[in-house]
Amino acid sequence: MSTKVTSNSSGEPARSGEPGQSGEAAQEPAAPVASPAAAPVTAVAAPPSDRMSRESVTVIVTLLVATFVVILNETIMNVALQRLMVDLRVDAPTVQWLSTGFMLTMAVVIPTTGFILQRLSTRSAFLLAMGLFAGGTALAAAAPGFEILLLARIVQAGGTAIMLPLLMTTILTLVPLARRGAVMGNVSIAISVAPAMGPTVSGFILQHFSWRFMFIFVLPIALAALAIGARFLTNVGETGKSRLDFLSVVLTVPAFGGLVYGLSQIGGGHGGSSGPSTLAVVALVVGVAGLAAFTFRQLRLQKSEAPLLDLRAFNFRMFTVSVLLMVVSMVALFGAVILLPLYLQEIRGLQSLETGLALLPGGLAMGLLGPVIGRLFDKVGPLPLTVTGSSLMVLTLWQFAMLDAGTPVWWIVTLHVGLSFGLALLFTPAFTTGLNPLPPHLYSHGSAIMSTLQQVAGAAGTALLVSIFALVSAGSGLVAGMNAAFLTATVIAVAAVVLSTMMRKTAGAEGAPAAH
């Protein structure tokens, strides 16, 4: 099914009877224009040619570098927890809050970025995001104890949560439709290579320096990105006057915070043979109830004023299909991110740095192939790419389910590169196909929805697969637990093949013709 969205001279979707509408009515329902009391950002339409101005390139490159830094920081902490337990004299459940607190803050802040990016200019949003991140990084480097370090991680997470939606929204606003795939492919460098480099970089630092150097290493890069952005970044679009609904903000805490916390508690090793803890179950129940209340509140606000997170993006079929495809793919990705280090360290006896180096080629392959896949997307559309990628994902996960204690490490690295290649074929087309048909006033909301659901899907994938691993391992050994977890990921990945066959190239708000 193709998506046809036409636009009038102002760049907004043309309604029936307006000048600028031609051909058949759009097959996807156009999102209603917000009322004057809740005026959205008026996005600057991309130039009609396929070339981008030097100013646009500067803005996107600045945001891309900043996004790379903040995502690198997100994963750099994972292999350091053991060292921090000793240095800070805290136990395992306490030190885990350095990761859990970061993830919870992300889950609560990201749903608000749709509003933030409409109220603040590009420059202001960037300075807020990188100011929080750089300030949190400096505080972490100087933290005298665990409590201050946890606070610093929360401040860092607040800045991180704003960066990816800001990057996505800016790309949609500045990049001509014909080049969006290629530019979105460059985004995969940040979202794929940075997490892959995190464990390797932190493993090297911890082998030679104090844990503080994880933050000392990141701080100059963050400050440089902040300085460059403050000097060269220009505003994209105009700020809107939509009002902040405080009840919606309050509901994000139990809704997304409860879901992510409950899932992370299960996935953090609480899902053994005795089942999930009572706290995890309560958090999940609160999360589901909070999510229902949050959704109802947004649907109600859509009738009278701008909601915190505009769910009308789901009126576009390709957005919905792309989001579902990304959710399934994130489960598979976290299967590799979480389970493979467990296998390499607990079954094969590799050290942290060796494990990071073994997983690095896959992450580099995913990121470096992104721009190539983006250009292919611009030429052939999403269908051949996503079908190939999802099939490759199923095949490699099935091979991971066949691992035993004697599987050569080179074969594991090869499979991981294959899985990364499959995921690269999925992520760039899913991002671009999902966001392309949205009208300008839904850009920031669509980006926020995608980023929020990535966090929830990642937590859900971790919880499910680690719980299965723990349950089966308790009775049948580590290898059997690993096989069962990867087999589950394989079955889930089959859904991605089905969703991939539904992908179609979408027109953008510029009114470019839909490709069939």
PDB file of C-alpha atoms in Angstrom, residues 183-335:
ATOM      1  CA  VAL A 183      21.253  11.061   5.061  1.00  0.00           C
ATOM      2  CA  MET A 184      19.302   8.696   7.338  1.00  0.00           C
ATOM      3  CA  GLY A 185      21.928   6.086   6.481  1.00  0.00           C
ATOM      4  CA  ASN A 186      24.538   8.365   8.034  1.00  0.00           C
ATOM      5  CA  VAL A 187      22.455   8.426  11.216  1.00  0.00           C
ATOM      6  CA  SER A 188      23.068   4.686  11.537  1.00  0.00           C
ATOM      7  CA  ILE A 189      26.745   5.499  12.101  1.00  0.00           C
ATOM      8  CA  ALA A 190      25.737   7.176  15.353  1.00  0.00           C
ATOM      9  CA  ILE A 191      23.117   4.675  16.482  1.00  0.00           C
ATOM     10  CA  SER A 192      25.091   1.542  15.490  1.00  0.00           C
ATOM     11  CA  VAL A 193      28.828   2.219  15.678  1.00  0.00           C
ATOM     12  CA  ALA A 194      28.675   4.184  18.934  1.00  0.00           C
ATOM     13  CA  PRO A 195      27.031   1.385  20.997  1.00  0.00           C
ATOM     14  CA  ALA A 196      29.428  -1.140  19.457  1.00  0.00           C
ATOM     15  CA  MET A 197      32.463   0.972  20.347  1.00  0.00           C
ATOM     16  CA  GLY A 198      31.264   1.624  23.911  1.00  0.00           C
ATOM     17  CA  PRO A 199      32.343  -1.699  25.485  1.00  0.00           C
ATOM     18  CA  THR A 200      35.631  -1.709  23.551  1.00  0.00           C
ATOM     19  CA  VAL A 201      36.539   1.850  24.551  1.00  0.00           C
ATOM     20  CA  SER A 202      35.576   1.335  28.199  1.00  0.00           C
ATOM     21  CA  GLY A 203      37.400  -2.025  28.309  1.00  0.00           C
ATOM     22  CA  PHE A 204      40.600  -0.343  27.079  1.00  0.00           C
ATOM     23  CA  ILE A 205      40.237   2.566  29.510  1.00  0.00           C
ATOM     24  CA  LEU A 206      39.589   0.317  32.503  1.00  0.00           C
ATOM     25  CA  GLN A 207      42.591  -1.822  31.646  1.00  0.00           C
ATOM     26  CA  HIS A 208      44.941   1.168  31.827  1.00  0.00           C
ATOM     27  CA  PHE A 209      43.245   3.976  33.776  1.00  0.00           C
ATOM     28  CA  SER A 210      40.771   4.823  36.531  1.00  0.00           C
ATOM     29  CA  TRP A 211      37.024   4.599  35.811  1.00  0.00           C
ATOM     30  CA  ARG A 212      36.914   8.403  35.882  1.00  0.00           C
ATOM     31  CA  PHE A 213      38.699   8.472  32.533  1.00  0.00           C
ATOM     32  CA  MET A 214      35.559   7.083  30.875  1.00  0.00           C
ATOM     33  CA  PHE A 215      34.064  10.512  31.464  1.00  0.00           C
ATOM     34  CA  ILE A 216      37.306  12.478  31.099  1.00  0.00           C
ATOM     35  CA  PHE A 217      37.665  10.888  27.646  1.00  0.00           C
ATOM     36  CA  VAL A 218      34.141  11.920  26.575  1.00  0.00           C
ATOM     37  CA  LEU A 219      34.124  15.414  28.119  1.00  0.00           C
ATOM     38  CA  PRO A 220      36.432  17.257  25.635  1.00  0.00           C
ATOM     39  CA  ILE A 221      34.451  15.838  22.685  1.00  0.00           C
ATOM     40  CA  ALA A 222      31.172  16.924  24.281  1.00  0.00           C
ATOM     41  CA  LEU A 223      32.522  20.414  25.003  1.00  0.00           C
ATOM     42  CA  ALA A 224      33.875  20.716  21.451  1.00  0.00           C
ATOM     43  CA  ALA A 225      30.488  19.702  19.993  1.00  0.00           C
ATOM     44  CA  LEU A 226      28.785  22.221  22.286  1.00  0.00           C
ATOM     45  CA  ALA A 227      31.177  25.012  21.241  1.00  0.00           C
ATOM     46  CA  ILE A 228      30.853  24.229  17.517  1.00  0.00           C
ATOM     47  CA  GLY A 229      27.059  24.113  17.805  1.00  0.00           C
ATOM     48  CA  ALA A 230      26.963  27.402  19.712  1.00  0.00           C
ATOM     49  CA  ARG A 231      29.117  29.019  17.020  1.00  0.00           C
ATOM     50  CA  PHE A 232      27.710  27.609  13.789  1.00  0.00           C
ATOM     51  CA  LEU A 233      24.270  26.084  14.440  1.00  0.00           C
ATOM     52  CA  THR A 234      21.377  27.980  12.883  1.00  0.00           C
ATOM     53  CA  ASN A 235      17.688  27.674  13.711  1.00  0.00           C
ATOM     54  CA  VAL A 236      15.454  25.435  11.641  1.00  0.00           C
ATOM     55  CA  GLY A 237      11.783  26.437  11.590  1.00  0.00           C
ATOM     56  CA  GLU A 238       9.980  28.674  14.041  1.00  0.00           C
ATOM     57  CA  THR A 239       8.980  28.039  17.619  1.00  0.00           C
ATOM     58  CA  GLY A 240       5.336  27.252  18.325  1.00  0.00           C
ATOM     59  CA  LYS A 241       3.084  28.284  21.166  1.00  0.00           C
ATOM     60  CA  SER A 242       1.645  24.922  22.180  1.00  0.00           C
ATOM     61  CA  ARG A 243       0.913  24.618  25.893  1.00  0.00           C
ATOM     62  CA  LEU A 244       2.488  22.030  28.168  1.00  0.00           C
ATOM     63  CA  ASP A 245      -0.033  19.609  29.659  1.00  0.00           C
ATOM     64  CA  PHE A 246       1.390  18.879  33.113  1.00  0.00           C
ATOM     65  CA  LEU A 247      -0.873  15.861  33.680  1.00  0.00           C
ATOM     66  CA  SER A 248       0.632  14.236  30.569  1.00  0.00           C
ATOM     67  CA  VAL A 249       4.136  14.916  31.876  1.00  0.00           C
ATOM     68  CA  VAL A 250       3.233  13.375  35.240  1.00  0.00           C
ATOM     69  CA  LEU A 251       1.770  10.311  33.505  1.00  0.00           C
ATOM     70  CA  THR A 252       5.003   9.658  31.589  1.00  0.00           C
ATOM     71  CA  VAL A 253       6.667   8.661  34.871  1.00  0.00           C
ATOM     72  CA  PRO A 254       4.481   5.647  35.746  1.00  0.00           C
ATOM     73  CA  ALA A 255       3.752   4.852  32.082  1.00  0.00           C
ATOM     74  CA  PHE A 256       7.178   4.676  30.467  1.00  0.00           C
ATOM     75  CA  GLY A 257       9.237   4.651  33.662  1.00  0.00           C
ATOM     76  CA  GLY A 258       7.175   1.805  35.125  1.00  0.00           C
ATOM     77  CA  LEU A 259       7.387  -0.277  31.955  1.00  0.00           C
ATOM     78  CA  VAL A 260      11.118   0.175  31.450  1.00  0.00           C
ATOM     79  CA  TYR A 261      11.935  -0.334  35.144  1.00  0.00           C
ATOM     80  CA  GLY A 262       9.803  -3.470  35.443  1.00  0.00           C
ATOM     81  CA  LEU A 263      11.261  -4.968  32.283  1.00  0.00           C
ATOM     82  CA  SER A 264      14.823  -4.056  33.256  1.00  0.00           C
ATOM     83  CA  GLN A 265      14.356  -5.664  36.694  1.00  0.00           C
ATOM     84  CA  ILE A 266      13.298  -8.905  35.026  1.00  0.00           C
ATOM     85  CA  GLY A 267      16.069  -8.639  32.462  1.00  0.00           C
ATOM     86  CA  GLY A 268      18.650  -7.708  35.076  1.00  0.00           C
ATOM     87  CA  GLY A 269      18.717 -11.230  36.444  1.00  0.00           C
ATOM     88  CA  HIS A 270      15.574 -11.248  38.554  1.00  0.00           C
ATOM     89  CA  GLY A 271      13.837 -13.586  36.204  1.00  0.00           C
ATOM     90  CA  GLY A 272      15.420 -16.816  37.287  1.00  0.00           C
ATOM     91  CA  SER A 273      13.747 -20.113  38.086  1.00  0.00           C
ATOM     92  CA  SER A 274      11.722 -18.533  40.866  1.00  0.00           C
ATOM     93  CA  GLY A 275      10.157 -16.100  38.392  1.00  0.00           C
ATOM     94  CA  PRO A 276      10.163 -12.318  38.337  1.00  0.00           C
ATOM     95  CA  SER A 277      10.292 -10.382  41.578  1.00  0.00           C
ATOM     96  CA  THR A 278       7.184  -8.838  43.127  1.00  0.00           C
ATOM     97  CA  LEU A 279       8.654  -5.359  42.580  1.00  0.00           C
ATOM     98  CA  ALA A 280       9.109  -6.043  38.861  1.00  0.00           C
ATOM     99  CA  VAL A 281       5.520  -7.284  38.500  1.00  0.00           C
ATOM    100  CA  VAL A 282       4.123  -4.268  40.386  1.00  0.00           C
ATOM    101  CA  ALA A 283       6.183  -1.901  38.217  1.00  0.00           C
ATOM    102  CA  LEU A 284       4.872  -3.572  35.062  1.00  0.00           C
ATOM    103  CA  VAL A 285       1.251  -3.359  36.231  1.00  0.00           C
ATOM    104  CA  VAL A 286       1.705   0.317  37.113  1.00  0.00           C
ATOM    105  CA  GLY A 287       3.409   0.868  33.757  1.00  0.00           C
ATOM    106  CA  VAL A 288       0.586  -0.701  31.739  1.00  0.00           C
ATOM    107  CA  ALA A 289      -2.057   1.249  33.676  1.00  0.00           C
ATOM    108  CA  GLY A 290      -0.053   4.469  33.325  1.00  0.00           C
ATOM    109  CA  LEU A 291       0.399   3.894  29.583  1.00  0.00           C
ATOM    110  CA  ALA A 292      -3.350   3.395  29.140  1.00  0.00           C
ATOM    111  CA  ALA A 293      -4.043   6.629  31.048  1.00  0.00           C
ATOM    112  CA  PHE A 294      -1.361   8.503  29.075  1.00  0.00           C
ATOM    113  CA  THR A 295      -2.795   7.290  25.749  1.00  0.00           C
ATOM    114  CA  PHE A 296      -6.347   8.250  26.736  1.00  0.00           C
ATOM    115  CA  ARG A 297      -5.130  11.700  27.802  1.00  0.00           C
ATOM    116  CA  GLN A 298      -3.333  12.281  24.472  1.00  0.00           C
ATOM    117  CA  LEU A 299      -6.388  11.210  22.442  1.00  0.00           C
ATOM    118  CA  ARG A 300      -8.534  13.605  24.463  1.00  0.00           C
ATOM    119  CA  LEU A 301      -6.087  16.497  24.022  1.00  0.00           C
ATOM    120  CA  GLN A 302      -5.982  15.955  20.266  1.00  0.00           C
ATOM    121  CA  LYS A 303      -9.593  17.138  20.039  1.00  0.00           C
ATOM    122  CA  SER A 304      -8.988  20.540  21.611  1.00  0.00           C
ATOM    123  CA  GLU A 305      -5.294  21.396  21.859  1.00  0.00           C
ATOM    124  CA  ALA A 306      -1.835  20.035  21.071  1.00  0.00           C
ATOM    125  CA  PRO A 307      -1.072  16.854  23.048  1.00  0.00           C
ATOM    126  CA  LEU A 308       2.289  16.169  24.651  1.00  0.00           C
ATOM    127  CA  LEU A 309       2.843  13.292  22.214  1.00  0.00           C
ATOM    128  CA  ASP A 310       0.664  13.481  19.106  1.00  0.00           C
ATOM    129  CA  LEU A 311      -0.544   9.953  18.344  1.00  0.00           C
ATOM    130  CA  ARG A 312      -2.064  11.018  15.024  1.00  0.00           C
ATOM    131  CA  ALA A 313       1.215   9.884  13.477  1.00  0.00           C
ATOM    132  CA  PHE A 314      -0.253   6.370  13.698  1.00  0.00           C
ATOM    133  CA  ASN A 315      -2.927   7.428  11.184  1.00  0.00           C
ATOM    134  CA  PHE A 316      -0.238   6.901   8.547  1.00  0.00           C
ATOM    135  CA  ARG A 317      -0.048   3.215   7.730  1.00  0.00           C
ATOM    136  CA  MET A 318       3.636   3.124   6.788  1.00  0.00           C
ATOM    137  CA  PHE A 319       4.562   4.875  10.030  1.00  0.00           C
ATOM    138  CA  THR A 320       2.744   2.174  12.005  1.00  0.00           C
ATOM    139  CA  VAL A 321       4.294  -0.697  10.017  1.00  0.00           C
ATOM    140  CA  SER A 322       7.771   0.836  10.297  1.00  0.00           C
ATOM    141  CA  VAL A 323       7.439   1.318  14.066  1.00  0.00           C
ATOM    142  CA  LEU A 324       6.372  -2.329  14.508  1.00  0.00           C
ATOM    143  CA  LEU A 325       9.292  -3.471  12.354  1.00  0.00           C
ATOM    144  CA  MET A 326      11.720  -1.435  14.443  1.00  0.00           C
ATOM    145  CA  VAL A 327      10.301  -2.814  17.698  1.00  0.00           C
ATOM    146  CA  VAL A 328      10.818  -6.409  16.525  1.00  0.00           C
ATOM    147  CA  SER A 329      14.305  -5.580  15.224  1.00  0.00           C
ATOM    148  CA  MET A 330      15.272  -3.981  18.541  1.00  0.00           C
ATOM    149  CA  VAL A 331      14.444  -7.232  20.338  1.00  0.00           C
ATOM    150  CA  ALA A 332      16.831  -9.056  17.986  1.00  0.00           C
ATOM    151  CA  LEU A 333      19.502  -6.371  18.372  1.00  0.00           C
ATOM    152  CA  PHE A 334      19.403  -6.553  22.159  1.00  0.00           C
ATOM    153  CA  GLY A 335      19.550 -10.324  21.918  1.00  0.00           C
TER     154      GLY A 335
END
